[in-house]
Amino acid sequence: MSGLDREVHIEVQDLTMAYGSFVIQRDLNFKVRRGDVFIIMGGSGCGKSTLLRHMVGLKEPARGKVYYEGVDFWSVEVKEREAMMRRFGILYQSGALWSSMTLAENIALPLEEYTDLSPSEVREVVSLKLSLVGLAGFEEFYPSEISGGMRKRAGLARAMALDPDILFFDEPSAGLDPISARRLDDLILELRESLGSTIVVVTHELASIFAIGTNSVFLDSETKTMIAGGDPRELLETSHDPKVRSFLTRDAPEERSD
Amino acid sequence: MFMDPTGRTNASEAGFHLARNGAGTLLVRLAGSWTIAEGIPSTAEIAREIESDPRIRRVIFDTENLQSWDSSLLTFLVKLLELCRGADVEAVRDGLPAGARRLITLATAVPEEKGARRAAGTETFLSRIGAGTIGILSGGTETLSFIGESFLAFLRLLRGKARFRRCDLTLLIQDCGAQALPIVSLISVLVGLILAFVGAIQLRLFGAQIYVADLVGIGMAREMGAMMTAIIMAGRTGAAFAAQLGTMQVNEEIDALRTLGISPIDFLVLPRMIALVLMLPLLCLYANLMGILGGAMVGVGMLDLSVVQYFNETRDAIRLTDFMAGLFKSGVFGILIALSGCLRGMQCGRSSSAVGLAATSAVVTGIVAIVVADAVLTVIYDLLGI
Ligand SMILES: Nc1ncnc2c1ncn2[C@@H]1O[C@H](COP(=O)(O)OP(=O)(O)O)[C@@H](O)[C@H]1O
Ligand SMILES: [Mg+2]
């Protein structure tokens, strides 16, 4: 599985992202290999979530390409793109559980849509997924009845419903206490080990970055482009860019990092 | 709120006095208790002083009589420092309280981000017209594409390919139907009553009281039943649709549907549209009956008609076509209410205030659409001789 010659799973080429004429980031170039835990980092508001939206098919690039296994994600037919998106699992920043459905129904929906499982089989798979994230027994709860950390984990269970090739996480540990955050990190690593999924994580939690990251890209909001990339631990040792260094070592008297 | 700093002698009130400390130095004596609740003293006097006397090169502070302070002092000082920088006057901060000095250093540490500040309310008239026009145009294309997508979803529904949860539909039907009955009853009885009352006063002049039954019957069946239920449902259900979808937009729930390849139009808009289109004509029929009942109350109570008379007259007056015309209208209104509610919900921004706006504008859009459609349909009916 490991090794430098692992195949390139996701490639981003010359990506420019903009809302209307307001450019968020330009000229992004990076590759994610199969099995990587790829970290998208940078200060608040630099465009991390926006980059994720471009990678999962929610927002079309202003310029540039996103390739999955060599297939140009944004120039294929809508149907084909939807088929590719079905191989993604996404944990949104707010969990994004459908609030009018119970946890079980949330996780069951993708299964009912895209598999031929019988209702009782669906129920079994749902219970399995919930128990994987430590929520066994919460099937009949509504998202508003559980805590924020549990909602995140339930969102993860839904993201894993179809056994995705790639898991995307938007700030998984934001708003969680350190222990829950740590458990979520462990869970992410466990998933990569056991499912062999590629994982893309947006985060600015240093602990997570060093604990789980194998590759990364650092977005800067001032220059509006990426200013570093690579294994975060190597980056910490080799990068001379003051912004990257102060972000990764967290001593930034003159920088506002939040 | 600005306060005149001069003439302030009460020691507990915020204020300052100016004095000269040698020719080139202006001494600002801060006194009293500076609290934000009392407002922020103006720096205009100091500005005048500096401007009128070009010899002033330094501003120093004295805080001996300063009792307590909060953000009002900081705001004052930051403004003053800005003023001094502009006039090329050195401001010596040593005389200030240590805490205030540190906070000012913090406030001025990160230079203002260029281009981040937006002009507040100083748009020119022309640029506002331009922005408004662009807004209308892009809003128009968005609306058209939404209507198009909804139509395609409807075709998918006919081919049995649309995907939504049947239990959602059941809940929506219940909400748009049975649960709206009380308010529809109340309003339509009253509307029937009002129609009859207004008509009765006129018709009695000619001794033609009995025609109140015709008036109310035809008025309700062709027009008022459909119109009133539609307006009630626009306020009740259209707003609810917009708020529901808007909240889902804010929570990224709609994104979650999209990335799963489930069309939010199929999944969310279609069941809402079906529920309203099915239920609104039923509500309309019910409203017609309630309205006629209201008319009968006036007829029997005020005009001394008998119930049987009133019933027979009503039955003779209203043709089946009149009912059909009203019911068809209410079906159209149902589509319009569902479309405008869902459209505003899907267009909702990503904040809680955007949800409120979406609900409001769903009601406005809905009612405008209803009235316009009603006018158009009335003309068409007239041309067709219905
Ligand atoms: N829908 C939108 N329209 C316009 N600008 C947006 C929109 N969403 C986000 N932005 C802007 O894009 C920038 C990046 O946002 P985001 O990707 O959410 O940042 P983060 O790195 O914190 O996840 C921000 O400056 C934000 O103001
Ligand atoms: Mg974000």
PDB file of C-alpha atoms in Angstrom, chain B residues 100-275:
ATOM      1  CA  ALA B 100      -5.286  51.558  27.664  1.00  0.00           C
ATOM      2  CA  ARG B 101      -1.796  51.813  26.168  1.00  0.00           C
ATOM      3  CA  ARG B 102      -1.591  48.078  25.651  1.00  0.00           C
ATOM      4  CA  LEU B 103      -5.057  47.878  24.114  1.00  0.00           C
ATOM      5  CA  ILE B 104      -4.258  50.717  21.709  1.00  0.00           C
ATOM      6  CA  THR B 105      -1.068  48.937  20.700  1.00  0.00           C
ATOM      7  CA  LEU B 106      -3.160  45.822  20.049  1.00  0.00           C
ATOM      8  CA  ALA B 107      -5.736  47.741  18.048  1.00  0.00           C
ATOM      9  CA  THR B 108      -3.135  49.316  15.813  1.00  0.00           C
ATOM     10  CA  ALA B 109      -0.850  46.258  15.541  1.00  0.00           C
ATOM     11  CA  VAL B 110      -2.443  44.756  12.449  1.00  0.00           C
ATOM     12  CA  PRO B 111      -2.794  47.379   9.734  1.00  0.00           C
ATOM     13  CA  GLU B 112      -6.209  47.638   8.183  1.00  0.00           C
ATOM     14  CA  GLU B 113      -6.613  45.166   5.330  1.00  0.00           C
ATOM     15  CA  LYS B 114      -6.664  47.102   2.116  1.00  0.00           C
ATOM     16  CA  GLY B 115      -9.733  46.527   0.035  1.00  0.00           C
ATOM     17  CA  ALA B 116     -11.484  44.685   2.838  1.00  0.00           C
ATOM     18  CA  ARG B 117     -13.381  47.728   4.025  1.00  0.00           C
ATOM     19  CA  ARG B 118     -16.494  48.371   2.041  1.00  0.00           C
ATOM     20  CA  ALA B 119     -18.025  51.733   1.572  1.00  0.00           C
ATOM     21  CA  ALA B 120     -20.931  51.885   4.002  1.00  0.00           C
ATOM     22  CA  GLY B 121     -24.023  53.316   2.392  1.00  0.00           C
ATOM     23  CA  THR B 122     -22.217  55.677   0.064  1.00  0.00           C
ATOM     24  CA  GLU B 123     -23.155  54.024  -3.209  1.00  0.00           C
ATOM     25  CA  THR B 124     -24.070  56.490  -5.889  1.00  0.00           C
ATOM     26  CA  PHE B 125     -27.530  56.550  -7.328  1.00  0.00           C
ATOM     27  CA  LEU B 126     -26.370  55.226 -10.709  1.00  0.00           C
ATOM     28  CA  SER B 127     -24.389  52.351  -9.263  1.00  0.00           C
ATOM     29  CA  ARG B 128     -27.401  51.354  -7.208  1.00  0.00           C
ATOM     30  CA  ILE B 129     -29.600  51.347 -10.287  1.00  0.00           C
ATOM     31  CA  GLY B 130     -26.957  49.289 -12.080  1.00  0.00           C
ATOM     32  CA  ALA B 131     -26.625  46.795  -9.242  1.00  0.00           C
ATOM     33  CA  GLY B 132     -30.400  46.561  -9.017  1.00  0.00           C
ATOM     34  CA  THR B 133     -30.740  45.864 -12.723  1.00  0.00           C
ATOM     35  CA  ILE B 134     -28.030  43.214 -12.672  1.00  0.00           C
ATOM     36  CA  GLY B 135     -29.759  41.695  -9.642  1.00  0.00           C
ATOM     37  CA  ILE B 136     -33.098  41.568 -11.434  1.00  0.00           C
ATOM     38  CA  LEU B 137     -31.560  40.038 -14.567  1.00  0.00           C
ATOM     39  CA  SER B 138     -29.617  37.335 -12.742  1.00  0.00           C
ATOM     40  CA  GLY B 139     -32.595  36.739 -10.461  1.00  0.00           C
ATOM     41  CA  GLY B 140     -34.723  36.307 -13.574  1.00  0.00           C
ATOM     42  CA  THR B 141     -32.436  33.705 -15.103  1.00  0.00           C
ATOM     43  CA  GLU B 142     -32.231  31.888 -11.769  1.00  0.00           C
ATOM     44  CA  THR B 143     -35.999  31.852 -11.504  1.00  0.00           C
ATOM     45  CA  LEU B 144     -36.399  30.593 -15.053  1.00  0.00           C
ATOM     46  CA  SER B 145     -33.877  27.810 -14.588  1.00  0.00           C
ATOM     47  CA  PHE B 146     -35.547  26.818 -11.329  1.00  0.00           C
ATOM     48  CA  ILE B 147     -38.923  26.634 -13.048  1.00  0.00           C
ATOM     49  CA  GLY B 148     -37.347  24.620 -15.847  1.00  0.00           C
ATOM     50  CA  GLU B 149     -35.738  22.189 -13.444  1.00  0.00           C
ATOM     51  CA  SER B 150     -38.991  21.787 -11.549  1.00  0.00           C
ATOM     52  CA  PHE B 151     -40.784  21.042 -14.790  1.00  0.00           C
ATOM     53  CA  LEU B 152     -38.197  18.397 -15.695  1.00  0.00           C
ATOM     54  CA  ALA B 153     -38.604  16.906 -12.242  1.00  0.00           C
ATOM     55  CA  PHE B 154     -42.343  16.800 -12.824  1.00  0.00           C
ATOM     56  CA  LEU B 155     -41.789  14.911 -16.086  1.00  0.00           C
ATOM     57  CA  ARG B 156     -39.544  12.488 -14.211  1.00  0.00           C
ATOM     58  CA  LEU B 157     -42.354  12.050 -11.714  1.00  0.00           C
ATOM     59  CA  LEU B 158     -44.758  11.159 -14.526  1.00  0.00           C
ATOM     60  CA  ARG B 159     -42.298   8.567 -15.779  1.00  0.00           C
ATOM     61  CA  GLY B 160     -42.002   7.248 -12.231  1.00  0.00           C
ATOM     62  CA  LYS B 161     -38.350   8.162 -11.962  1.00  0.00           C
ATOM     63  CA  ALA B 162     -38.454  10.977  -9.438  1.00  0.00           C
ATOM     64  CA  ARG B 163     -37.005  10.048  -6.083  1.00  0.00           C
ATOM     65  CA  PHE B 164     -38.439  11.268  -2.832  1.00  0.00           C
ATOM     66  CA  ARG B 165     -39.652   9.699   0.344  1.00  0.00           C
ATOM     67  CA  ARG B 166     -43.320   8.824   0.373  1.00  0.00           C
ATOM     68  CA  CYS B 167     -43.545   9.528   4.089  1.00  0.00           C
ATOM     69  CA  ASP B 168     -42.335  13.091   3.483  1.00  0.00           C
ATOM     70  CA  LEU B 169     -45.181  13.522   1.044  1.00  0.00           C
ATOM     71  CA  THR B 170     -47.712  12.180   3.530  1.00  0.00           C
ATOM     72  CA  LEU B 171     -46.534  14.573   6.205  1.00  0.00           C
ATOM     73  CA  LEU B 172     -46.624  17.498   3.797  1.00  0.00           C
ATOM     74  CA  ILE B 173     -50.106  16.626   2.622  1.00  0.00           C
ATOM     75  CA  GLN B 174     -51.269  16.529   6.194  1.00  0.00           C
ATOM     76  CA  ASP B 175     -49.648  19.884   6.870  1.00  0.00           C
ATOM     77  CA  CYS B 176     -51.023  21.551   3.739  1.00  0.00           C
ATOM     78  CA  GLY B 177     -54.431  19.984   4.123  1.00  0.00           C
ATOM     79  CA  ALA B 178     -56.031  19.027   7.393  1.00  0.00           C
ATOM     80  CA  GLN B 179     -53.945  21.337   9.527  1.00  0.00           C
ATOM     81  CA  ALA B 180     -54.947  24.371   7.477  1.00  0.00           C
ATOM     82  CA  LEU B 181     -58.672  23.735   7.945  1.00  0.00           C
ATOM     83  CA  PRO B 182     -59.278  25.892  11.040  1.00  0.00           C
ATOM     84  CA  ILE B 183     -57.821  29.064   9.586  1.00  0.00           C
ATOM     85  CA  VAL B 184     -59.415  28.456   6.190  1.00  0.00           C
ATOM     86  CA  SER B 185     -62.792  27.962   7.891  1.00  0.00           C
ATOM     87  CA  LEU B 186     -62.538  31.158   9.856  1.00  0.00           C
ATOM     88  CA  ILE B 187     -61.390  33.339   6.994  1.00  0.00           C
ATOM     89  CA  SER B 188     -63.823  32.004   4.406  1.00  0.00           C
ATOM     90  CA  VAL B 189     -66.880  32.234   6.669  1.00  0.00           C
ATOM     91  CA  LEU B 190     -65.943  35.835   7.327  1.00  0.00           C
ATOM     92  CA  VAL B 191     -65.345  36.563   3.651  1.00  0.00           C
ATOM     93  CA  GLY B 192     -68.761  35.093   2.787  1.00  0.00           C
ATOM     94  CA  LEU B 193     -70.288  37.175   5.541  1.00  0.00           C
ATOM     95  CA  ILE B 194     -68.661  40.350   4.298  1.00  0.00           C
ATOM     96  CA  LEU B 195     -69.659  39.720   0.694  1.00  0.00           C
ATOM     97  CA  ALA B 196     -73.252  39.137   1.740  1.00  0.00           C
ATOM     98  CA  PHE B 197     -73.308  42.144   3.991  1.00  0.00           C
ATOM     99  CA  VAL B 198     -71.959  44.545   1.386  1.00  0.00           C
ATOM    100  CA  GLY B 199     -74.340  43.126  -1.211  1.00  0.00           C
ATOM    101  CA  ALA B 200     -77.330  43.139   1.120  1.00  0.00           C
ATOM    102  CA  ILE B 201     -77.197  46.846   1.764  1.00  0.00           C
ATOM    103  CA  GLN B 202     -77.312  47.634  -1.943  1.00  0.00           C
ATOM    104  CA  LEU B 203     -79.773  44.957  -2.994  1.00  0.00           C
ATOM    105  CA  ARG B 204     -82.226  45.790  -0.258  1.00  0.00           C
ATOM    106  CA  LEU B 205     -82.723  49.201  -1.881  1.00  0.00           C
ATOM    107  CA  PHE B 206     -84.326  47.411  -4.811  1.00  0.00           C
ATOM    108  CA  GLY B 207     -86.064  44.768  -2.769  1.00  0.00           C
ATOM    109  CA  ALA B 208     -83.802  42.193  -4.396  1.00  0.00           C
ATOM    110  CA  GLN B 209     -82.422  40.652  -1.181  1.00  0.00           C
ATOM    111  CA  ILE B 210     -82.709  37.142  -2.547  1.00  0.00           C
ATOM    112  CA  TYR B 211     -79.911  37.854  -5.037  1.00  0.00           C
ATOM    113  CA  VAL B 212     -77.466  38.011  -2.163  1.00  0.00           C
ATOM    114  CA  ALA B 213     -77.355  34.240  -2.492  1.00  0.00           C
ATOM    115  CA  ASP B 214     -76.299  34.539  -6.156  1.00  0.00           C
ATOM    116  CA  LEU B 215     -73.726  37.152  -5.318  1.00  0.00           C
ATOM    117  CA  VAL B 216     -72.081  35.185  -2.548  1.00  0.00           C
ATOM    118  CA  GLY B 217     -72.299  31.858  -4.340  1.00  0.00           C
ATOM    119  CA  ILE B 218     -70.793  33.005  -7.595  1.00  0.00           C
ATOM    120  CA  GLY B 219     -68.283  35.291  -5.890  1.00  0.00           C
ATOM    121  CA  MET B 220     -66.974  32.520  -3.669  1.00  0.00           C
ATOM    122  CA  ALA B 221     -66.995  29.783  -6.281  1.00  0.00           C
ATOM    123  CA  ARG B 222     -65.327  31.687  -9.094  1.00  0.00           C
ATOM    124  CA  GLU B 223     -63.040  34.006  -7.225  1.00  0.00           C
ATOM    125  CA  MET B 224     -62.877  34.495  -3.503  1.00  0.00           C
ATOM    126  CA  GLY B 225     -62.597  30.864  -2.407  1.00  0.00           C
ATOM    127  CA  ALA B 226     -59.544  30.217  -4.553  1.00  0.00           C
ATOM    128  CA  MET B 227     -58.015  33.605  -3.849  1.00  0.00           C
ATOM    129  CA  MET B 228     -58.430  33.558  -0.079  1.00  0.00           C
ATOM    130  CA  THR B 229     -57.160  30.011   0.408  1.00  0.00           C
ATOM    131  CA  ALA B 230     -54.210  30.780  -1.841  1.00  0.00           C
ATOM    132  CA  ILE B 231     -53.277  33.868   0.147  1.00  0.00           C
ATOM    133  CA  ILE B 232     -53.659  32.026   3.434  1.00  0.00           C
ATOM    134  CA  MET B 233     -51.499  29.182   2.164  1.00  0.00           C
ATOM    135  CA  ALA B 234     -48.874  31.571   0.770  1.00  0.00           C
ATOM    136  CA  GLY B 235     -48.498  33.096   4.206  1.00  0.00           C
ATOM    137  CA  ARG B 236     -48.686  29.828   6.037  1.00  0.00           C
ATOM    138  CA  THR B 237     -47.137  27.160   3.871  1.00  0.00           C
ATOM    139  CA  GLY B 238     -45.108  29.123   1.307  1.00  0.00           C
ATOM    140  CA  ALA B 239     -43.192  30.824   4.091  1.00  0.00           C
ATOM    141  CA  ALA B 240     -42.715  27.503   5.861  1.00  0.00           C
ATOM    142  CA  PHE B 241     -41.310  25.905   2.687  1.00  0.00           C
ATOM    143  CA  ALA B 242     -38.848  28.762   2.238  1.00  0.00           C
ATOM    144  CA  ALA B 243     -37.757  28.575   5.860  1.00  0.00           C
ATOM    145  CA  GLN B 244     -37.360  24.788   5.756  1.00  0.00           C
ATOM    146  CA  LEU B 245     -35.283  24.751   2.585  1.00  0.00           C
ATOM    147  CA  GLY B 246     -33.367  27.839   3.685  1.00  0.00           C
ATOM    148  CA  THR B 247     -32.377  26.194   6.945  1.00  0.00           C
ATOM    149  CA  MET B 248     -31.313  23.096   5.046  1.00  0.00           C
ATOM    150  CA  GLN B 249     -29.194  25.324   2.817  1.00  0.00           C
ATOM    151  CA  VAL B 250     -27.545  26.940   5.857  1.00  0.00           C
ATOM    152  CA  ASN B 251     -26.880  23.517   7.413  1.00  0.00           C
ATOM    153  CA  GLU B 252     -25.286  22.201   4.193  1.00  0.00           C
ATOM    154  CA  GLU B 253     -28.043  19.564   4.100  1.00  0.00           C
ATOM    155  CA  ILE B 254     -28.811  20.434   0.480  1.00  0.00           C
ATOM    156  CA  ASP B 255     -25.117  20.103  -0.394  1.00  0.00           C
ATOM    157  CA  ALA B 256     -25.190  16.701   1.239  1.00  0.00           C
ATOM    158  CA  LEU B 257     -28.069  15.669  -1.039  1.00  0.00           C
ATOM    159  CA  ARG B 258     -26.318  17.012  -4.139  1.00  0.00           C
ATOM    160  CA  THR B 259     -23.052  15.231  -3.470  1.00  0.00           C
ATOM    161  CA  LEU B 260     -24.980  12.011  -3.032  1.00  0.00           C
ATOM    162  CA  GLY B 261     -26.366  12.551  -6.509  1.00  0.00           C
ATOM    163  CA  ILE B 262     -29.893  13.077  -5.195  1.00  0.00           C
ATOM    164  CA  SER B 263     -31.544  16.021  -6.880  1.00  0.00           C
ATOM    165  CA  PRO B 264     -32.815  18.450  -4.246  1.00  0.00           C
ATOM    166  CA  ILE B 265     -35.536  19.404  -6.700  1.00  0.00           C
ATOM    167  CA  ASP B 266     -36.836  15.842  -6.819  1.00  0.00           C
ATOM    168  CA  PHE B 267     -36.307  15.197  -3.174  1.00  0.00           C
ATOM    169  CA  LEU B 268     -37.522  18.434  -1.622  1.00  0.00           C
ATOM    170  CA  VAL B 269     -39.388  20.572  -4.140  1.00  0.00           C
ATOM    171  CA  LEU B 270     -41.471  17.929  -5.866  1.00  0.00           C
ATOM    172  CA  PRO B 271     -43.248  16.529  -2.793  1.00  0.00           C
ATOM    173  CA  ARG B 272     -44.039  20.073  -1.660  1.00  0.00           C
ATOM    174  CA  MET B 273     -45.449  20.945  -5.032  1.00  0.00           C
ATOM    175  CA  ILE B 274     -47.540  17.769  -5.221  1.00  0.00           C
ATOM    176  CA  ALA B 275     -48.884  18.296  -1.720  1.00  0.00           C
TER     177      ALA B 275
END
